[in-house]
PDB file of C-alpha atoms in Angstrom:
ATOM      1  CA  UNK J1395      11.014 -17.426  12.487  1.00 80.00           C
ATOM      2  CA  UNK J1396       7.934 -17.091  14.713  1.00 85.00           C
ATOM      3  CA  UNK J1397       4.711 -18.157  13.015  1.00 90.00           C
ATOM      4  CA  UNK J1398       1.713 -15.879  12.840  1.00 93.00           C
ATOM      5  CA  UNK J1399       0.035 -17.020  16.044  1.00 93.00           C
ATOM      6  CA  UNK J1400       3.030 -15.735  18.031  1.00 91.00           C
ATOM      7  CA  UNK J1401       2.686 -12.265  16.515  1.00 93.00           C
ATOM      8  CA  UNK J1402      -1.036 -12.183  17.306  1.00 94.00           C
ATOM      9  CA  UNK J1403      -0.190 -13.156  20.885  1.00 90.00           C
ATOM     10  CA  UNK J1404       2.374 -10.374  21.043  1.00 91.00           C
ATOM     11  CA  UNK J1405      -0.171  -7.852  19.783  1.00 93.00           C
ATOM     12  CA  UNK J1406      -2.593  -8.916  22.493  1.00 90.00           C
ATOM     13  CA  UNK J1407       0.079  -8.931  25.168  1.00 88.00           C
ATOM     14  CA  UNK J1408       1.420  -5.471  24.346  1.00 93.00           C
ATOM     15  CA  UNK J1409      -2.102  -4.046  24.178  1.00 92.00           C
ATOM     16  CA  UNK J1410      -2.979  -5.598  27.525  1.00 89.00           C
ATOM     17  CA  UNK J1411       0.241  -4.440  29.164  1.00 90.00           C
ATOM     18  CA  UNK J1412       0.402  -0.922  27.734  1.00 95.00           C
ATOM     19  CA  UNK J1413      -2.922  -0.034  26.109  1.00 95.00           C
ATOM     20  CA  UNK J1414      -4.047   3.459  27.079  1.00 97.00           C
ATOM     21  CA  UNK J1415      -0.704   4.287  28.733  1.00 97.00           C
ATOM     22  CA  UNK J1416       1.640   7.117  27.868  1.00 98.00           C
ATOM     23  CA  UNK J1417       4.968   5.394  27.277  1.00 98.00           C
ATOM     24  CA  UNK J1418       8.610   6.302  27.468  1.00 98.00           C
ATOM     25  CA  UNK J1419      10.183   5.068  24.248  1.00 98.00           C
ATOM     26  CA  UNK J1420      13.902   4.863  23.537  1.00 98.00           C
ATOM     27  CA  UNK J1421      16.426   3.130  21.304  1.00 98.00           C
ATOM     28  CA  UNK J1422      19.330   2.047  23.524  1.00 98.00           C
ATOM     29  CA  UNK J1423      21.138   0.550  20.531  1.00 96.00           C
ATOM     30  CA  UNK J1424      20.874   3.845  18.667  1.00 97.00           C
ATOM     31  CA  UNK J1425      19.532   2.448  15.375  1.00 97.00           C
ATOM     32  CA  UNK J1426      15.981   3.743  15.909  1.00 98.00           C
ATOM     33  CA  UNK J1427      16.644   7.042  17.666  1.00 98.00           C
ATOM     34  CA  UNK J1428      14.542   9.250  15.386  1.00 98.00           C
ATOM     35  CA  UNK J1429      11.609   6.852  15.424  1.00 98.00           C
ATOM     36  CA  UNK J1430      11.764   6.403  19.181  1.00 98.00           C
ATOM     37  CA  UNK J1431      11.795  10.179  19.652  1.00 98.00           C
ATOM     38  CA  UNK J1432       8.545  10.471  17.680  1.00 98.00           C
ATOM     39  CA  UNK J1433       6.885   7.806  19.831  1.00 98.00           C
ATOM     40  CA  UNK J1434       8.259   8.983  23.167  1.00 98.00           C
ATOM     41  CA  UNK J1435       5.435  10.345  25.322  1.00 98.00           C
ATOM     42  CA  UNK J1436       2.728   8.994  23.013  1.00 98.00           C
ATOM     43  CA  UNK J1437      -0.142   6.745  24.128  1.00 98.00           C
ATOM     44  CA  UNK J1438      -0.385   3.181  22.851  1.00 98.00           C
ATOM     45  CA  UNK J1439      -3.896   2.811  21.464  1.00 98.00           C
ATOM     46  CA  UNK J1440      -3.938  -0.718  20.139  1.00 96.00           C
ATOM     47  CA  UNK J1441      -1.928  -3.520  18.627  1.00 96.00           C
ATOM     48  CA  UNK J1442      -2.811  -5.998  15.922  1.00 96.00           C
ATOM     49  CA  UNK J1443      -1.109  -8.408  13.569  1.00 97.00           C
ATOM     50  CA  UNK J1444      -1.385  -9.415   9.945  1.00 98.00           C
ATOM     51  CA  UNK J1445       0.580 -12.551   9.286  1.00 97.00           C
ATOM     52  CA  UNK J1446       4.042 -12.064  10.733  1.00 96.00           C
ATOM     53  CA  UNK J1447       3.789  -8.254  10.857  1.00 97.00           C
ATOM     54  CA  UNK J1448       3.023  -6.496  14.144  1.00 97.00           C
ATOM     55  CA  UNK J1449       1.355  -3.062  14.014  1.00 98.00           C
ATOM     56  CA  UNK J1450       1.153  -0.794  17.081  1.00 98.00           C
ATOM     57  CA  UNK J1451      -0.892   2.423  16.999  1.00 98.00           C
ATOM     58  CA  UNK J1452       0.309   5.488  18.937  1.00 98.00           C
ATOM     59  CA  UNK J1453      -1.363   8.875  19.399  1.00 98.00           C
ATOM     60  CA  UNK J1454      -0.979  12.007  21.552  1.00 97.00           C
ATOM     61  CA  UNK J1455      -4.017  11.090  23.713  1.00 97.00           C
ATOM     62  CA  UNK J1456      -5.943   7.935  24.471  1.00 97.00           C
ATOM     63  CA  UNK J1457      -9.280   8.875  22.895  1.00 95.00           C
ATOM     64  CA  UNK J1458      -7.970   9.318  19.344  1.00 96.00           C
ATOM     65  CA  UNK J1459      -9.648   6.941  16.858  1.00 96.00           C
ATOM     66  CA  UNK J1460      -7.174   4.516  15.305  1.00 94.00           C
ATOM     67  CA  UNK J1461      -8.120   5.761  11.828  1.00 93.00           C
ATOM     68  CA  UNK J1462      -7.190   9.356  12.727  1.00 96.00           C
ATOM     69  CA  UNK J1463      -4.362  11.009  10.760  1.00 95.00           C
ATOM     70  CA  UNK J1464      -2.789  11.808  14.151  1.00 95.00           C
ATOM     71  CA  UNK J1465      -2.017   8.111  14.684  1.00 98.00           C
ATOM     72  CA  UNK J1466       1.567   6.928  14.176  1.00 98.00           C
ATOM     73  CA  UNK J1467       1.933   3.257  13.352  1.00 98.00           C
ATOM     74  CA  UNK J1468       4.935   1.201  14.425  1.00 98.00           C
ATOM     75  CA  UNK J1469       5.514  -1.838  12.187  1.00 98.00           C
ATOM     76  CA  UNK J1470       7.731  -4.655  13.414  1.00 97.00           C
ATOM     77  CA  UNK J1471       8.721  -7.877  11.687  1.00 96.00           C
ATOM     78  CA  UNK J1472      10.824 -10.149  13.885  1.00 93.00           C
ATOM     79  CA  UNK J1473      12.378 -12.100  11.019  1.00 92.00           C
ATOM     80  CA  UNK J1474      14.675 -14.958  11.986  1.00 88.00           C
ATOM     81  CA  UNK J1475      16.388 -13.384  14.980  1.00 88.00           C
ATOM     82  CA  UNK J1476      14.051 -10.791  16.465  1.00 90.00           C
ATOM     83  CA  UNK J1477      12.655 -11.159  19.983  1.00 89.00           C
ATOM     84  CA  UNK J1478      10.892  -9.273  22.767  1.00 89.00           C
ATOM     85  CA  UNK J1479      12.027  -9.464  26.386  1.00 87.00           C
ATOM     86  CA  UNK J1480       9.771  -8.279  29.208  1.00 87.00           C
ATOM     87  CA  UNK J1481      10.574  -7.228  32.765  1.00 87.00           C
ATOM     88  CA  UNK J1482       8.467  -5.544  35.397  1.00 88.00           C
ATOM     89  CA  UNK J1483       6.981  -5.493  38.853  1.00 87.00           C
ATOM     90  CA  UNK J1484       4.228  -7.709  40.240  1.00 84.00           C
ATOM     91  CA  UNK J1485       1.537  -5.634  38.529  1.00 85.00           C
ATOM     92  CA  UNK J1486       3.110  -6.165  35.106  1.00 85.00           C
ATOM     93  CA  UNK J1487       1.228  -9.289  34.067  1.00 75.00           C
ATOM     94  CA  UNK J1488      -1.171 -10.151  31.291  1.00 53.00           C
ATOM     95  CA  UNK J1489      -2.444 -13.628  32.135  1.00 43.00           C
ATOM     96  CA  UNK J1490      -4.401 -14.074  28.940  1.00 34.00           C
ATOM     97  CA  UNK J1491      -1.560 -13.133  26.653  1.00 33.00           C
ATOM     98  CA  UNK J1492       1.857 -13.174  28.214  1.00 36.00           C
ATOM     99  CA  UNK J1493       1.637 -14.872  31.580  1.00 31.00           C
ATOM    100  CA  UNK J1494       4.361 -13.030  33.469  1.00 32.00           C
ATOM    101  CA  UNK J1495       7.267 -10.649  32.942  1.00 36.00           C
ATOM    102  CA  UNK J1496      10.817 -11.619  32.058  1.00 40.00           C
ATOM    103  CA  UNK J1497       9.665 -13.850  29.201  1.00 45.00           C
ATOM    104  CA  UNK J1498      11.472 -13.809  25.875  1.00 49.00           C
ATOM    105  CA  UNK J1499       9.315 -14.139  22.796  1.00 50.00           C
ATOM    106  CA  UNK J1500      10.393 -14.626  19.208  1.00 47.00           C
ATOM    107  CA  UNK J1501      13.971 -15.520  18.312  1.00 38.00           C
ATOM    108  CA  UNK J1502      13.118 -18.554  16.157  1.00 36.00           C
ATOM    109  CA  UNK J1503       9.877 -19.270  17.964  1.00 38.00           C
ATOM    110  CA  UNK J1504       8.528 -19.413  21.476  1.00 38.00           C
ATOM    111  CA  UNK J1505      10.838 -20.850  24.092  1.00 34.00           C
ATOM    112  CA  UNK J1506      10.138 -23.363  26.827  1.00 29.00           C
ATOM    113  CA  UNK J1507      10.239 -21.989  30.341  1.00 25.00           C
ATOM    114  CA  UNK J1508      12.942 -23.122  32.716  1.00 28.00           C
ATOM    115  CA  UNK J1509      10.415 -24.660  35.117  1.00 27.00           C
ATOM    116  CA  UNK J1510       8.528 -26.745  32.586  1.00 27.00           C
ATOM    117  CA  UNK J1511       5.801 -24.192  32.065  1.00 27.00           C
ATOM    118  CA  UNK J1512       5.292 -24.462  28.337  1.00 29.00           C
ATOM    119  CA  UNK J1513       5.919 -21.677  25.878  1.00 31.00           C
ATOM    120  CA  UNK J1514       7.123 -18.174  26.451  1.00 33.00           C
ATOM    121  CA  UNK J1515       3.631 -16.715  26.196  1.00 36.00           C
ATOM    122  CA  UNK J1516       1.635 -19.366  28.000  1.00 33.00           C
ATOM    123  CA  UNK J1517      -0.053 -18.822  31.337  1.00 32.00           C
ATOM    124  CA  UNK J1518       1.895 -18.834  34.591  1.00 25.00           C
ATOM    125  CA  UNK J1519       2.937 -22.378  35.441  1.00 28.00           C
ATOM    126  CA  UNK J1520       5.720 -23.636  37.655  1.00 27.00           C
ATOM    127  CA  UNK J1521       7.479 -21.463  40.196  1.00 33.00           C
ATOM    128  CA  UNK J1522       8.752 -18.113  39.098  1.00 47.00           C
ATOM    129  CA  UNK J1523      11.049 -15.722  40.967  1.00 51.00           C
ATOM    130  CA  UNK J1524       9.055 -13.286  43.070  1.00 59.00           C
ATOM    131  CA  UNK J1525       8.429  -9.975  41.333  1.00 71.00           C
ATOM    132  CA  UNK J1526       9.080  -6.670  43.042  1.00 84.00           C
ATOM    133  CA  UNK J1527       6.091  -4.849  44.444  1.00 86.00           C
ATOM    134  CA  UNK J1528       4.944  -1.738  42.562  1.00 84.00           C
ATOM    135  CA  UNK J1529       7.184   1.121  43.599  1.00 82.00           C
ATOM    136  CA  UNK J1530      10.076  -1.177  44.486  1.00 87.00           C
ATOM    137  CA  UNK J1531      10.987  -2.180  40.942  1.00 88.00           C
ATOM    138  CA  UNK J1532      13.723  -0.502  38.921  1.00 91.00           C
ATOM    139  CA  UNK J1533      13.969  -1.007  35.152  1.00 91.00           C
ATOM    140  CA  UNK J1534      17.012  -3.125  34.328  1.00 91.00           C
ATOM    141  CA  UNK J1535      19.735  -1.831  32.056  1.00 94.00           C
ATOM    142  CA  UNK J1536      19.148  -2.905  28.445  1.00 93.00           C
ATOM    143  CA  UNK J1537      20.876  -6.169  27.596  1.00 89.00           C
ATOM    144  CA  UNK J1538      22.252  -6.719  24.136  1.00 89.00           C
ATOM    145  CA  UNK J1539      21.480  -4.622  21.083  1.00 93.00           C
ATOM    146  CA  UNK J1540      18.053  -3.299  22.091  1.00 95.00           C
ATOM    147  CA  UNK J1541      16.550  -1.590  19.069  1.00 97.00           C
ATOM    148  CA  UNK J1542      13.481  -0.353  20.933  1.00 97.00           C
ATOM    149  CA  UNK J1543      12.415  -0.102  24.562  1.00 97.00           C
ATOM    150  CA  UNK J1544       8.807   0.539  25.582  1.00 97.00           C
ATOM    151  CA  UNK J1545       8.594   1.595  29.221  1.00 97.00           C
ATOM    152  CA  UNK J1546       5.417   1.989  31.234  1.00 95.00           C
ATOM    153  CA  UNK J1547       4.695   2.470  34.900  1.00 91.00           C
ATOM    154  CA  UNK J1548       5.083  -1.193  35.771  1.00 91.00           C
ATOM    155  CA  UNK J1549       7.421  -2.700  33.214  1.00 91.00           C
ATOM    156  CA  UNK J1550       9.519  -2.582  30.088  1.00 93.00           C
ATOM    157  CA  UNK J1551       9.494  -4.433  26.779  1.00 92.00           C
ATOM    158  CA  UNK J1552      12.772  -4.630  24.858  1.00 92.00           C
ATOM    159  CA  UNK J1553      12.953  -5.440  21.157  1.00 93.00           C
ATOM    160  CA  UNK J1554      16.160  -6.902  19.746  1.00 93.00           C
ATOM    161  CA  UNK J1555      17.172  -8.115  16.314  1.00 93.00           C
ATOM    162  CA  UNK J1556      14.060  -7.351  14.246  1.00 94.00           C
ATOM    163  CA  UNK J1557      14.124  -7.595  10.464  1.00 95.00           C
ATOM    164  CA  UNK J1558      11.971  -4.452  10.310  1.00 97.00           C
ATOM    165  CA  UNK J1559      11.184  -1.666  12.773  1.00 98.00           C
ATOM    166  CA  UNK J1560       9.706   1.437  11.164  1.00 98.00           C
ATOM    167  CA  UNK J1561       7.078   4.149  11.522  1.00 98.00           C
ATOM    168  CA  UNK J1562       4.206   4.369   9.047  1.00 98.00           C
ATOM    169  CA  UNK J1563       1.062   6.365   8.474  1.00 97.00           C
ATOM    170  CA  UNK J1564      -2.259   4.698   7.725  1.00 97.00           C
ATOM    171  CA  UNK J1565      -1.532   4.489   3.999  1.00 97.00           C
ATOM    172  CA  UNK J1566       1.821   2.893   4.716  1.00 98.00           C
ATOM    173  CA  UNK J1567       0.117   0.242   6.836  1.00 98.00           C
ATOM    174  CA  UNK J1568      -2.422  -0.354   4.061  1.00 97.00           C
ATOM    175  CA  UNK J1569       0.380  -0.704   1.513  1.00 98.00           C
ATOM    176  CA  UNK J1570       2.105  -3.386   3.600  1.00 98.00           C
ATOM    177  CA  UNK J1571      -1.155  -5.255   4.092  1.00 98.00           C
ATOM    178  CA  UNK J1572      -1.942  -5.166   0.361  1.00 98.00           C
ATOM    179  CA  UNK J1573       1.224  -7.167  -0.238  1.00 98.00           C
ATOM    180  CA  UNK J1574       0.054  -9.893   2.132  1.00 98.00           C
ATOM    181  CA  UNK J1575      -2.354 -12.726   1.602  1.00 98.00           C
ATOM    182  CA  UNK J1576      -5.312 -13.336   3.915  1.00 98.00           C
ATOM    183  CA  UNK J1577      -4.574 -14.193   7.545  1.00 98.00           C
ATOM    184  CA  UNK J1578      -6.633 -17.079   8.992  1.00 98.00           C
ATOM    185  CA  UNK J1579      -6.491 -15.415  12.413  1.00 97.00           C
ATOM    186  CA  UNK J1580      -8.015 -12.113  11.328  1.00 98.00           C
ATOM    187  CA  UNK J1581     -11.737 -11.439  11.189  1.00 97.00           C
ATOM    188  CA  UNK J1582     -11.232 -10.080   7.678  1.00 97.00           C
ATOM    189  CA  UNK J1583      -9.301 -13.173   6.531  1.00 98.00           C
ATOM    190  CA  UNK J1584     -10.892 -14.236   3.253  1.00 98.00           C
ATOM    191  CA  UNK J1585     -10.646 -17.923   2.307  1.00 98.00           C
ATOM    192  CA  UNK J1586     -11.836 -17.157  -1.241  1.00 98.00           C
ATOM    193  CA  UNK J1587      -8.841 -14.868  -1.711  1.00 98.00           C
ATOM    194  CA  UNK J1588      -6.559 -17.651  -0.458  1.00 98.00           C
ATOM    195  CA  UNK J1589      -8.144 -20.235  -2.748  1.00 98.00           C
ATOM    196  CA  UNK J1590      -7.910 -17.975  -5.789  1.00 98.00           C
ATOM    197  CA  UNK J1591      -4.294 -17.133  -4.970  1.00 98.00           C
ATOM    198  CA  UNK J1592      -3.298 -20.781  -4.906  1.00 98.00           C
ATOM    199  CA  UNK J1593      -5.289 -21.873  -7.939  1.00 98.00           C
ATOM    200  CA  UNK J1594      -3.851 -19.251 -10.276  1.00 97.00           C
ATOM    201  CA  UNK J1595      -0.296 -20.453  -9.645  1.00 98.00           C
ATOM    202  CA  UNK J1596       1.553 -23.519 -10.949  1.00 98.00           C
ATOM    203  CA  UNK J1597       3.980 -23.779  -8.053  1.00 98.00           C
ATOM    204  CA  UNK J1598       3.592 -26.651  -5.603  1.00 98.00           C
ATOM    205  CA  UNK J1599       1.000 -26.064  -2.909  1.00 98.00           C
ATOM    206  CA  UNK J1600       3.631 -26.810  -0.255  1.00 97.00           C
ATOM    207  CA  UNK J1601       5.566 -23.769  -1.443  1.00 97.00           C
ATOM    208  CA  UNK J1602       2.499 -21.586  -1.796  1.00 98.00           C
ATOM    209  CA  UNK J1603       1.435 -22.075   1.835  1.00 98.00           C
ATOM    210  CA  UNK J1604       4.745 -20.471   2.829  1.00 97.00           C
ATOM    211  CA  UNK J1605       4.308 -17.559   0.402  1.00 97.00           C
ATOM    212  CA  UNK J1606       3.118 -14.676   2.576  1.00 97.00           C
ATOM    213  CA  UNK J1607       1.502 -13.001  -0.424  1.00 98.00           C
ATOM    214  CA  UNK J1608      -0.755 -16.061  -0.762  1.00 98.00           C
ATOM    215  CA  UNK J1609      -1.350 -16.931   2.906  1.00 98.00           C
ATOM    216  CA  UNK J1610      -0.168 -14.685   5.735  1.00 98.00           C
ATOM    217  CA  UNK J1611       1.056 -16.147   9.001  1.00 97.00           C
ATOM    218  CA  UNK J1612       1.504 -19.856   8.337  1.00 96.00           C
ATOM    219  CA  UNK J1613       5.051 -21.124   8.701  1.00 94.00           C
ATOM    220  CA  UNK J1614       6.842 -24.418   8.287  1.00 96.00           C
ATOM    221  CA  UNK J1615       5.052 -26.290  11.060  1.00 96.00           C
ATOM    222  CA  UNK J1616       1.531 -25.271  10.081  1.00 97.00           C
ATOM    223  CA  UNK J1617       2.359 -25.913   6.423  1.00 97.00           C
ATOM    224  CA  UNK J1618       3.496 -29.493   7.028  1.00 98.00           C
ATOM    225  CA  UNK J1619       0.838 -30.394   9.551  1.00 98.00           C
ATOM    226  CA  UNK J1620      -2.192 -28.990   7.753  1.00 98.00           C
ATOM    227  CA  UNK J1621      -1.256 -30.606   4.454  1.00 98.00           C
ATOM    228  CA  UNK J1622      -0.955 -33.930   6.279  1.00 98.00           C
ATOM    229  CA  UNK J1623      -4.230 -33.500   8.137  1.00 98.00           C
ATOM    230  CA  UNK J1624      -6.172 -32.906   4.914  1.00 98.00           C
ATOM    231  CA  UNK J1625      -4.263 -35.598   2.993  1.00 98.00           C
ATOM    232  CA  UNK J1626      -2.815 -33.281   0.346  1.00 98.00           C
ATOM    233  CA  UNK J1627       0.546 -33.843  -1.336  1.00 98.00           C
ATOM    234  CA  UNK J1628       2.811 -30.825  -0.838  1.00 98.00           C
ATOM    235  CA  UNK J1629       4.054 -31.313  -4.416  1.00 98.00           C
ATOM    236  CA  UNK J1630       0.719 -30.926  -6.202  1.00 98.00           C
ATOM    237  CA  UNK J1631       0.681 -27.742  -8.312  1.00 98.00           C
ATOM    238  CA  UNK J1632      -1.583 -25.069  -6.911  1.00 98.00           C
ATOM    239  CA  UNK J1633      -3.658 -24.857 -10.077  1.00 98.00           C
ATOM    240  CA  UNK J1634      -4.426 -28.582  -9.758  1.00 98.00           C
ATOM    241  CA  UNK J1635      -5.808 -28.425  -6.215  1.00 98.00           C
ATOM    242  CA  UNK J1636      -9.590 -28.315  -5.994  1.00 98.00           C
ATOM    243  CA  UNK J1637     -11.542 -25.502  -4.404  1.00 98.00           C
ATOM    244  CA  UNK J1638     -12.986 -28.031  -1.945  1.00 98.00           C
ATOM    245  CA  UNK J1639      -9.559 -29.244  -0.858  1.00 98.00           C
ATOM    246  CA  UNK J1640      -8.197 -25.708  -0.404  1.00 98.00           C
ATOM    247  CA  UNK J1641     -11.254 -24.806   1.653  1.00 98.00           C
ATOM    248  CA  UNK J1642     -10.382 -27.796   3.843  1.00 98.00           C
ATOM    249  CA  UNK J1643      -6.851 -26.417   4.239  1.00 98.00           C
ATOM    250  CA  UNK J1644      -8.213 -23.038   5.364  1.00 98.00           C
ATOM    251  CA  UNK J1645     -10.804 -24.610   7.674  1.00 98.00           C
ATOM    252  CA  UNK J1646      -8.088 -26.744   9.283  1.00 98.00           C
ATOM    253  CA  UNK J1647      -5.650 -23.872   9.735  1.00 98.00           C
ATOM    254  CA  UNK J1648      -8.091 -21.582  11.519  1.00 97.00           C
ATOM    255  CA  UNK J1649      -8.627 -23.682  14.683  1.00 97.00           C
ATOM    256  CA  UNK J1650      -5.009 -24.875  14.760  1.00 96.00           C
ATOM    257  CA  UNK J1651      -3.728 -21.303  14.680  1.00 96.00           C
ATOM    258  CA  UNK J1652      -6.379 -20.102  17.126  1.00 94.00           C
ATOM    259  CA  UNK J1653      -5.208 -22.779  19.551  1.00 93.00           C
ATOM    260  CA  UNK J1654      -1.700 -21.425  19.103  1.00 91.00           C
ATOM    261  CA  UNK J1655      -2.883 -17.921  19.993  1.00 90.00           C
ATOM    262  CA  UNK J1656      -4.709 -19.197  23.076  1.00 86.00           C
ATOM    263  CA  UNK J1657      -1.920 -21.400  24.415  1.00 85.00           C
ATOM    264  CA  UNK J1658       1.367 -20.476  22.752  1.00 84.00           C
ATOM    265  CA  UNK J1659       1.732 -24.047  21.514  1.00 87.00           C
ATOM    266  CA  UNK J1660       1.501 -25.542  18.046  1.00 93.00           C
ATOM    267  CA  UNK J1661      -0.185 -28.875  18.690  1.00 95.00           C
ATOM    268  CA  UNK J1662      -1.794 -30.637  15.751  1.00 97.00           C
ATOM    269  CA  UNK J1663      -2.184 -34.314  16.702  1.00 97.00           C
ATOM    270  CA  UNK J1664      -5.733 -35.269  17.626  1.00 96.00           C
ATOM    271  CA  UNK J1665      -5.865 -36.653  21.176  1.00 94.00           C
ATOM    272  CA  UNK J1666      -7.080 -40.051  19.972  1.00 95.00           C
ATOM    273  CA  UNK J1667      -3.987 -40.431  17.761  1.00 96.00           C
ATOM    274  CA  UNK J1668      -1.321 -39.575  20.337  1.00 96.00           C
ATOM    275  CA  UNK J1669       0.741 -42.764  20.913  1.00 95.00           C
ATOM    276  CA  UNK J1670       0.613 -44.195  24.431  1.00 94.00           C
ATOM    277  CA  UNK J1671       3.302 -44.335  25.584  1.00 94.00           C
ATOM    278  CA  UNK J1672       5.239 -41.943  23.390  1.00 94.00           C
ATOM    279  CA  UNK J1673       7.982 -43.775  21.472  1.00 93.00           C
ATOM    280  CA  UNK J1674      11.406 -43.266  22.970  1.00 93.00           C
ATOM    281  CA  UNK J1675      13.217 -40.491  21.152  1.00 93.00           C
ATOM    282  CA  UNK J1676      10.061 -39.452  19.296  1.00 95.00           C
ATOM    283  CA  UNK J1677       8.496 -36.979  21.689  1.00 93.00           C
ATOM    284  CA  UNK J1678       7.303 -34.937  18.699  1.00 95.00           C
ATOM    285  CA  UNK J1679       4.678 -37.647  18.090  1.00 97.00           C
ATOM    286  CA  UNK J1680       2.727 -36.130  20.962  1.00 96.00           C
ATOM    287  CA  UNK J1681       2.468 -32.801  19.178  1.00 96.00           C
ATOM    288  CA  UNK J1682       2.991 -33.232  15.438  1.00 97.00           C
ATOM    289  CA  UNK J1683       2.118 -35.804  12.806  1.00 98.00           C
ATOM    290  CA  UNK J1684       5.068 -35.247  10.460  1.00 98.00           C
ATOM    291  CA  UNK J1685       7.041 -32.121  11.366  1.00 97.00           C
ATOM    292  CA  UNK J1686      10.558 -33.035  12.564  1.00 96.00           C
ATOM    293  CA  UNK J1687       9.634 -36.737  12.462  1.00 97.00           C
ATOM    294  CA  UNK J1688      11.831 -37.821   9.542  1.00 98.00           C
ATOM    295  CA  UNK J1689      12.001 -41.644   9.189  1.00 98.00           C
ATOM    296  CA  UNK J1690       9.592 -42.114  12.086  1.00 98.00           C
ATOM    297  CA  UNK J1691       6.393 -44.106  11.424  1.00 98.00           C
ATOM    298  CA  UNK J1692       3.360 -42.120  10.333  1.00 98.00           C
ATOM    299  CA  UNK J1693       0.853 -41.989  13.183  1.00 98.00           C
ATOM    300  CA  UNK J1694      -1.922 -43.076  10.821  1.00 97.00           C
ATOM    301  CA  UNK J1695      -0.424 -45.600   8.403  1.00 98.00           C
ATOM    302  CA  UNK J1696       3.037 -46.499   9.698  1.00 97.00           C
ATOM    303  CA  UNK J1697       4.917 -45.360   6.568  1.00 98.00           C
ATOM    304  CA  UNK J1698       8.217 -43.613   7.310  1.00 98.00           C
ATOM    305  CA  UNK J1699       7.840 -39.841   7.305  1.00 98.00           C
ATOM    306  CA  UNK J1700       9.843 -38.257   4.494  1.00 98.00           C
ATOM    307  CA  UNK J1701      11.829 -35.024   4.375  1.00 98.00           C
ATOM    308  CA  UNK J1702      13.068 -32.888   1.505  1.00 97.00           C
ATOM    309  CA  UNK J1703      14.479 -29.390   1.207  1.00 95.00           C
ATOM    310  CA  UNK J1704      12.099 -27.225  -0.811  1.00 92.00           C
ATOM    311  CA  UNK J1705      12.806 -23.548  -1.503  1.00 87.00           C
ATOM    312  CA  UNK J1706      15.429 -23.544   1.238  1.00 90.00           C
ATOM    313  CA  UNK J1707      13.149 -24.971   3.929  1.00 93.00           C
ATOM    314  CA  UNK J1708      12.730 -28.480   5.304  1.00 96.00           C
ATOM    315  CA  UNK J1709       9.480 -30.075   4.209  1.00 98.00           C
ATOM    316  CA  UNK J1710       7.983 -33.108   5.959  1.00 98.00           C
ATOM    317  CA  UNK J1711       5.211 -35.382   4.659  1.00 98.00           C
ATOM    318  CA  UNK J1712       3.875 -38.946   4.617  1.00 98.00           C
ATOM    319  CA  UNK J1713       4.381 -40.506   1.160  1.00 98.00           C
ATOM    320  CA  UNK J1714       1.344 -42.772   1.665  1.00 98.00           C
ATOM    321  CA  UNK J1715      -1.224 -40.513   3.326  1.00 98.00           C
ATOM    322  CA  UNK J1716      -0.191 -37.625   1.044  1.00 98.00           C
ATOM    323  CA  UNK J1717       0.436 -39.507  -2.187  1.00 96.00           C
ATOM    324  CA  UNK J1718       0.596 -37.259  -5.250  1.00 91.00           C
TER     325      UNK J1718
END
């Protein structure tokens, strides 16, 4: 499942590609026909994310305030299998968010590009097939079970396999957001709310960081890496973690996730601690301290990284650096 930084990147990309445009909206698969009909011909005003939820605001004209009752909100949650695929002409680029068309985003995370160019939302790197000039491009036929297609003058965005795709009014959006914990990537993200949410629960902090009602947007990688970086055992009960230590968790997550938004990568190892050369078969040591490094030596102390299934997810930690 894509972590929160990917959804924030998608919000920025879709806003940059389509903001202020009147879009043609359809549901080739047929499972969102009524919703697509309501959005068809509307103008995309803005997009934003809260945790792993994407919210897109549509209105009849471009100058409608986003808090107007005329605004229709599209909520999308990619879940485990959802993804966006983009295609367009040479003008259909968003270099600060998406890089280039024909990139697939989501579907269990961001994918490496065929030419070694990093993640699916990173900037343009490596050689890409030449795009058609404006006026010479024809939208491709939908491929697969496309729940939703957004079509503008220069390109299309196809959504497949989402866990949720629905229309809401402003109160519906507020109701969804009330169920979520604070998002470290949002300006209104409140670390005090996060700290209080953890400390009033007896469950292990490693579980609580994955609970979207406690902390919105962090997934398995950020959970494992941040707990390692602050030296906190994932098995310590939330109500036994100090305010100071939880503030450290929040303060560590914010720049890590912001880097993910900027680059499309989750990279958590400080440059000074990257092994040179990287151990054979342990390329993850260049990106992550413990995630997916089971039985490999800890980059700080040499202890073998441990793994355990917790609440149905694989958890990674260093038994020495994160001793209970």
